[in-house]
Amino acid sequence: MLFQVFFFTIVGFSIYKIVITSGIQYSARLSDLPVSALLFNILLVDFWDYWFVKSYLLLFILSPMLNAFVEHVAREQFKTLLINFFIFQTAYGWLFEGVDHIAKGYSTISFIGLYLLARYVKIYRPRIAHFNKYHDLLIYLFCTLMTTGFAVVMLKVGNKDWAQAAFYYCSPLVVIASLYLVLFFSKIKIRSRFINTIAVSAFAVYLFHCQSQLFHYYKMFISQWYNNSNIIVFLSYTILFIIAVFIASVLLDKVRIICWNALSKHIVNKVS
């Protein structure tokens, strides 16, 4: 996982340097960065440098402890813990933002809650998990539409803070939507080599489009289209752009897989 992160950090930084040095600035707000800045990107020093990777990595480190808890705790105690956790997170992480460590859901604390929730549902199959897959999908769509509708209403009344808060990862609607999307996919069986080939590189799509420097360009492109085009042109450009980034990410990840296979084979041979 870390090799994949390093690979896309270096690729993204290299593309940024090429674009900057070629004079295609697209905005005066972007300035050249020294190569030494790449080290800080690789070490993920800044909070927004792949925050998901850092949160997930700490969850991975803590997972043996969490698994031991799951294996030995009584069901009622497990259930009580989850209820208390999500009440606390909703109150202090979403409604009032009264604590920093939840960080709007972009944190290991929230990941622990999601991890334990998924384990509880998988092990005990409570009533909320017994709907058929189409009901799961409808619940997901309902929560997503409610979230979007709430955000639109808040924008209309001029409350940008609550419009943003609608999409926080600790929002109860976002948590419920995530759970039922997982349940939906857990109940469908698709066997496809093509899908598996693409799915292997799904993480790469996140890494490529959230690379620190390139993300500024993505935002600028879309902002320019939004400000200078009608809605049809804006949506067309944006959809095509998203597809292009997705395809580029998958293709780049195939290069990463070749590099990793060669490197890991070398390491294994050296160790053995």
Coordinates of C-alpha atoms in Angstrom, one line a residue:
M1 CA 0.0 0.0 0.0
L2 CA 2.8 2.4 0.9
F3 CA 4.6 1.7 -2.3
Q4 CA 1.5 2.6 -4.2
V5 CA 1.2 5.8 -2.3
F6 CA 4.9 6.7 -2.9
F7 CA 4.5 5.8 -6.6
F8 CA 1.5 8.2 -7.2
T9 CA 3.1 10.9 -5.0
I10 CA 6.2 10.9 -7.2
V11 CA 4.1 10.7 -10.5
G12 CA 1.8 13.5 -9.4
F13 CA 4.7 15.7 -8.3
S14 CA 6.6 15.1 -11.5
I15 CA 3.5 16.0 -13.7
Y16 CA 3.1 19.2 -11.7
K17 CA 6.7 20.1 -12.2
I18 CA 6.5 19.5 -15.9
V19 CA 3.4 21.6 -16.2
I20 CA 4.8 24.4 -14.1
T21 CA 8.2 24.6 -15.8
S22 CA 6.5 24.5 -19.3
G23 CA 4.7 27.7 -18.5
I24 CA 1.2 26.4 -18.5
Q25 CA 0.3 27.9 -15.2
Y26 CA -3.4 28.3 -15.7
S27 CA -3.4 30.4 -12.6
A28 CA -1.0 32.8 -11.0
R29 CA -1.8 31.3 -7.6
L30 CA 0.4 28.2 -8.3
S31 CA 4.1 28.6 -7.9
D32 CA 7.0 26.3 -8.6
L33 CA 8.1 24.0 -5.8
P34 CA 11.7 22.8 -5.1
V35 CA 12.3 19.1 -5.6
S36 CA 12.9 18.9 -1.8
A37 CA 9.2 19.5 -1.3
L38 CA 8.7 16.0 -2.8
L39 CA 10.2 14.5 0.4
F40 CA 7.5 16.2 2.5
N41 CA 4.8 14.8 0.1
I42 CA 6.2 11.3 0.4
L43 CA 6.3 11.5 4.2
L44 CA 2.7 12.9 4.2
V45 CA 3.7 15.7 6.6
D46 CA 0.8 18.0 5.8
F47 CA -2.6 17.1 7.2
W48 CA -4.2 17.0 3.7
D49 CA -1.5 14.9 2.2
Y50 CA -3.5 11.7 1.8
W51 CA -5.3 12.1 5.1
F52 CA -7.2 8.9 4.3
V53 CA -3.9 6.9 3.9
K54 CA -2.7 8.0 7.3
S55 CA -6.0 7.3 9.0
Y56 CA -6.3 3.9 7.4
L57 CA -2.6 3.1 8.3
L58 CA -3.3 3.7 12.0
L59 CA -6.5 1.7 11.8
F60 CA -4.4 -1.1 10.2
I61 CA -1.9 -0.9 13.1
L62 CA -4.8 -1.0 15.7
S63 CA -6.8 -3.8 13.9
P64 CA -5.3 -6.7 15.9
M65 CA -6.5 -5.0 19.1
L66 CA -9.9 -4.3 17.6
N67 CA -10.2 -7.8 16.4
A68 CA -9.4 -9.2 19.8
F69 CA -12.1 -7.0 21.3
V70 CA -14.7 -8.2 18.7
E71 CA -13.8 -11.9 19.3
H72 CA -14.2 -11.7 23.1
V73 CA -16.9 -9.0 23.8
A74 CA -20.5 -9.9 24.5
R75 CA -23.0 -8.9 21.8
E76 CA -25.0 -6.5 24.1
Q77 CA -21.8 -4.8 25.2
F78 CA -20.7 -4.5 21.6
K79 CA -24.1 -3.0 20.7
T80 CA -23.9 -0.5 23.6
L81 CA -20.5 0.6 22.6
L82 CA -21.6 1.3 19.0
I83 CA -24.6 3.2 20.1
N84 CA -22.6 5.4 22.5
F85 CA -19.9 5.9 20.0
F86 CA -22.2 7.2 17.2
I87 CA -24.1 9.3 19.7
F88 CA -20.9 10.9 20.8
Q89 CA -19.6 11.3 17.2
T90 CA -22.8 12.8 16.0
A91 CA -23.1 15.3 18.9
Y92 CA -19.5 16.4 19.3
G93 CA -18.1 15.6 15.8
W94 CA -21.0 16.8 13.6
L95 CA -23.6 18.9 15.4
F96 CA -21.3 21.0 17.5
E97 CA -17.8 20.1 16.3
G98 CA -16.8 20.2 20.0
V99 CA -13.7 18.0 19.6
D100 CA -10.8 18.1 17.2
H101 CA -9.9 14.4 17.2
I102 CA -13.0 13.3 15.2
A103 CA -11.9 15.9 12.5
K104 CA -15.3 15.8 10.7
G105 CA -14.9 12.1 10.2
Y106 CA -11.6 12.3 8.4
S107 CA -9.8 10.5 11.2
T108 CA -8.8 7.1 12.6
I109 CA -11.3 7.6 15.4
S110 CA -14.2 7.6 12.9
F111 CA -12.6 4.8 11.0
I112 CA -12.6 2.7 14.1
G113 CA -16.3 3.3 14.5
L114 CA -17.0 2.3 10.9
Y115 CA -14.8 -0.8 11.2
L116 CA -16.5 -2.0 14.4
L117 CA -20.0 -1.2 12.9
A118 CA -19.2 -3.3 9.8
R119 CA -17.9 -6.2 12.0
Y120 CA -21.0 -6.1 14.2
V121 CA -23.3 -6.2 11.2
K122 CA -21.3 -9.0 9.5
I123 CA -21.1 -11.2 12.7
Y124 CA -24.6 -10.7 14.2
R125 CA -26.7 -9.8 11.1
P126 CA -29.1 -7.5 13.0
R127 CA -32.5 -6.7 11.6
I128 CA -31.2 -3.7 9.8
A129 CA -29.1 -6.0 7.6
H130 CA -32.0 -8.3 6.6
F131 CA -33.5 -6.2 3.8
N132 CA -33.1 -7.3 0.2
K133 CA -30.4 -5.7 -1.9
Y134 CA -32.9 -3.4 -3.7
H135 CA -34.1 -2.0 -0.3
D136 CA -30.5 -1.5 0.7
L137 CA -29.9 0.5 -2.5
L138 CA -33.1 2.5 -2.0
I139 CA -32.0 3.4 1.6
Y140 CA -28.6 4.5 0.2
L141 CA -30.2 6.6 -2.5
F142 CA -32.6 8.1 0.0
C143 CA -29.9 9.1 2.5
T144 CA -27.8 10.5 -0.4
L145 CA -30.6 12.6 -1.7
M146 CA -31.5 13.8 1.8
T147 CA -27.9 14.8 2.3
T148 CA -27.7 16.7 -1.0
G149 CA -31.1 18.3 -0.5
F150 CA -30.1 19.5 3.0
A151 CA -26.9 21.0 1.5
V152 CA -28.8 22.8 -1.2
V153 CA -31.3 24.3 1.3
M154 CA -28.5 25.5 3.5
L155 CA -26.8 27.1 0.5
K156 CA -30.1 28.8 -0.5
V157 CA -30.4 30.3 3.0
G158 CA -26.7 31.4 3.0
N159 CA -25.4 28.9 5.5
K160 CA -22.3 27.5 3.8
D161 CA -21.0 25.9 7.0
W162 CA -23.9 23.6 7.3
A163 CA -23.9 23.0 3.6
Q164 CA -20.4 21.6 4.0
A165 CA -21.3 19.8 7.2
A166 CA -23.9 17.8 5.3
F167 CA -21.1 15.8 3.6
Y168 CA -18.9 15.3 6.6
Y169 CA -17.9 11.7 7.1
C170 CA -19.3 11.8 10.6
S171 CA -22.7 12.9 9.4
P172 CA -25.3 10.2 10.5
L173 CA -26.8 10.2 7.0
V174 CA -23.4 9.6 5.4
V175 CA -22.7 6.8 7.9
I176 CA -26.1 5.1 7.1
A177 CA -25.6 5.6 3.4
S178 CA -22.2 4.0 3.6
L179 CA -23.4 1.0 5.5
Y180 CA -26.2 0.3 3.1
L181 CA -24.0 0.7 0.1
V182 CA -21.7 -1.9 1.6
L183 CA -24.7 -4.2 2.3
F184 CA -26.0 -3.8 -1.2
F185 CA -22.7 -4.9 -2.8
S186 CA -22.4 -7.7 -0.3
K187 CA -25.6 -9.2 -1.7
I188 CA -24.8 -9.2 -5.4
K189 CA -22.5 -11.7 -7.1
I190 CA -20.7 -10.5 -10.2
R191 CA -17.9 -12.5 -11.8
S192 CA -16.0 -10.5 -14.3
R193 CA -12.3 -10.4 -15.2
F194 CA -12.7 -6.9 -16.6
I195 CA -14.3 -5.6 -13.4
N196 CA -11.6 -7.2 -11.2
T197 CA -8.9 -5.7 -13.4
I198 CA -10.3 -2.2 -12.9
A199 CA -11.2 -2.8 -9.2
V200 CA -7.6 -3.7 -8.4
S201 CA -6.7 -0.1 -9.3
A202 CA -9.6 1.7 -7.5
F203 CA -7.3 3.0 -4.7
A204 CA -5.0 4.4 -7.4
V205 CA -7.9 6.6 -8.7
Y206 CA -8.0 8.2 -5.2
L207 CA -4.3 8.6 -5.0
F208 CA -4.0 10.2 -8.4
H209 CA -6.8 12.7 -8.1
C210 CA -6.0 13.6 -4.5
Q211 CA -2.2 14.2 -5.0
S212 CA -1.4 17.5 -3.3
Q213 CA -0.2 19.5 -6.3
L214 CA -2.5 18.0 -9.0
F215 CA -5.6 18.5 -6.9
H216 CA -5.1 22.3 -7.3
Y217 CA -5.3 21.9 -11.1
Y218 CA -8.4 19.7 -11.0
K219 CA -10.2 22.4 -8.9
M220 CA -9.1 25.1 -11.3
F221 CA -10.2 23.4 -14.4
I222 CA -13.6 22.6 -13.0
S223 CA -14.0 26.1 -11.6
Q224 CA -13.1 27.7 -14.9
W225 CA -15.7 25.5 -16.7
Y226 CA -18.3 26.3 -14.1
N227 CA -17.7 30.1 -14.3
N228 CA -17.3 30.4 -18.1
S229 CA -19.8 27.8 -19.5
N230 CA -23.4 27.0 -19.4
I231 CA -24.6 24.1 -17.4
I232 CA -24.6 21.5 -20.3
V233 CA -21.1 22.4 -21.3
F234 CA -19.9 22.4 -17.7
L235 CA -21.4 19.0 -17.0
S236 CA -20.1 17.5 -20.2
Y237 CA -16.5 18.8 -19.7
T238 CA -16.6 17.7 -16.0
I239 CA -17.9 14.2 -16.8
L240 CA -15.3 13.7 -19.6
F241 CA -12.6 15.0 -17.3
I242 CA -13.6 12.6 -14.5
I243 CA -13.5 9.6 -16.9
A244 CA -10.1 10.7 -18.3
V245 CA -8.6 10.9 -14.8
F246 CA -10.1 7.5 -14.0
I247 CA -8.6 5.9 -17.1
A248 CA -5.3 7.6 -16.6
S249 CA -5.2 6.4 -12.9
V250 CA -5.9 2.8 -13.9
L251 CA -3.3 2.8 -16.7
L252 CA -0.6 4.3 -14.4
D253 CA -1.4 1.8 -11.7
K254 CA -0.7 -1.1 -14.2
V255 CA 2.8 0.4 -14.5
R256 CA 3.0 0.5 -10.7
I257 CA 2.0 -3.2 -10.5
I258 CA 4.7 -4.1 -12.9
C259 CA 7.3 -2.1 -10.9
W260 CA 6.1 -3.7 -7.6
N261 CA 6.1 -7.2 -9.0
A262 CA 9.7 -6.8 -10.1
L263 CA 10.8 -5.1 -6.9
S264 CA 9.0 -7.5 -4.6
K265 CA 10.4 -10.5 -6.5
H266 CA 13.9 -9.0 -6.1
I267 CA 13.3 -8.5 -2.3
V268 CA 12.0 -12.0 -1.8
N269 CA 15.0 -13.5 -3.7
K270 CA 17.4 -11.4 -1.7
V271 CA 15.8 -12.4 1.7
S272 CA 15.6 -16.1 0.8

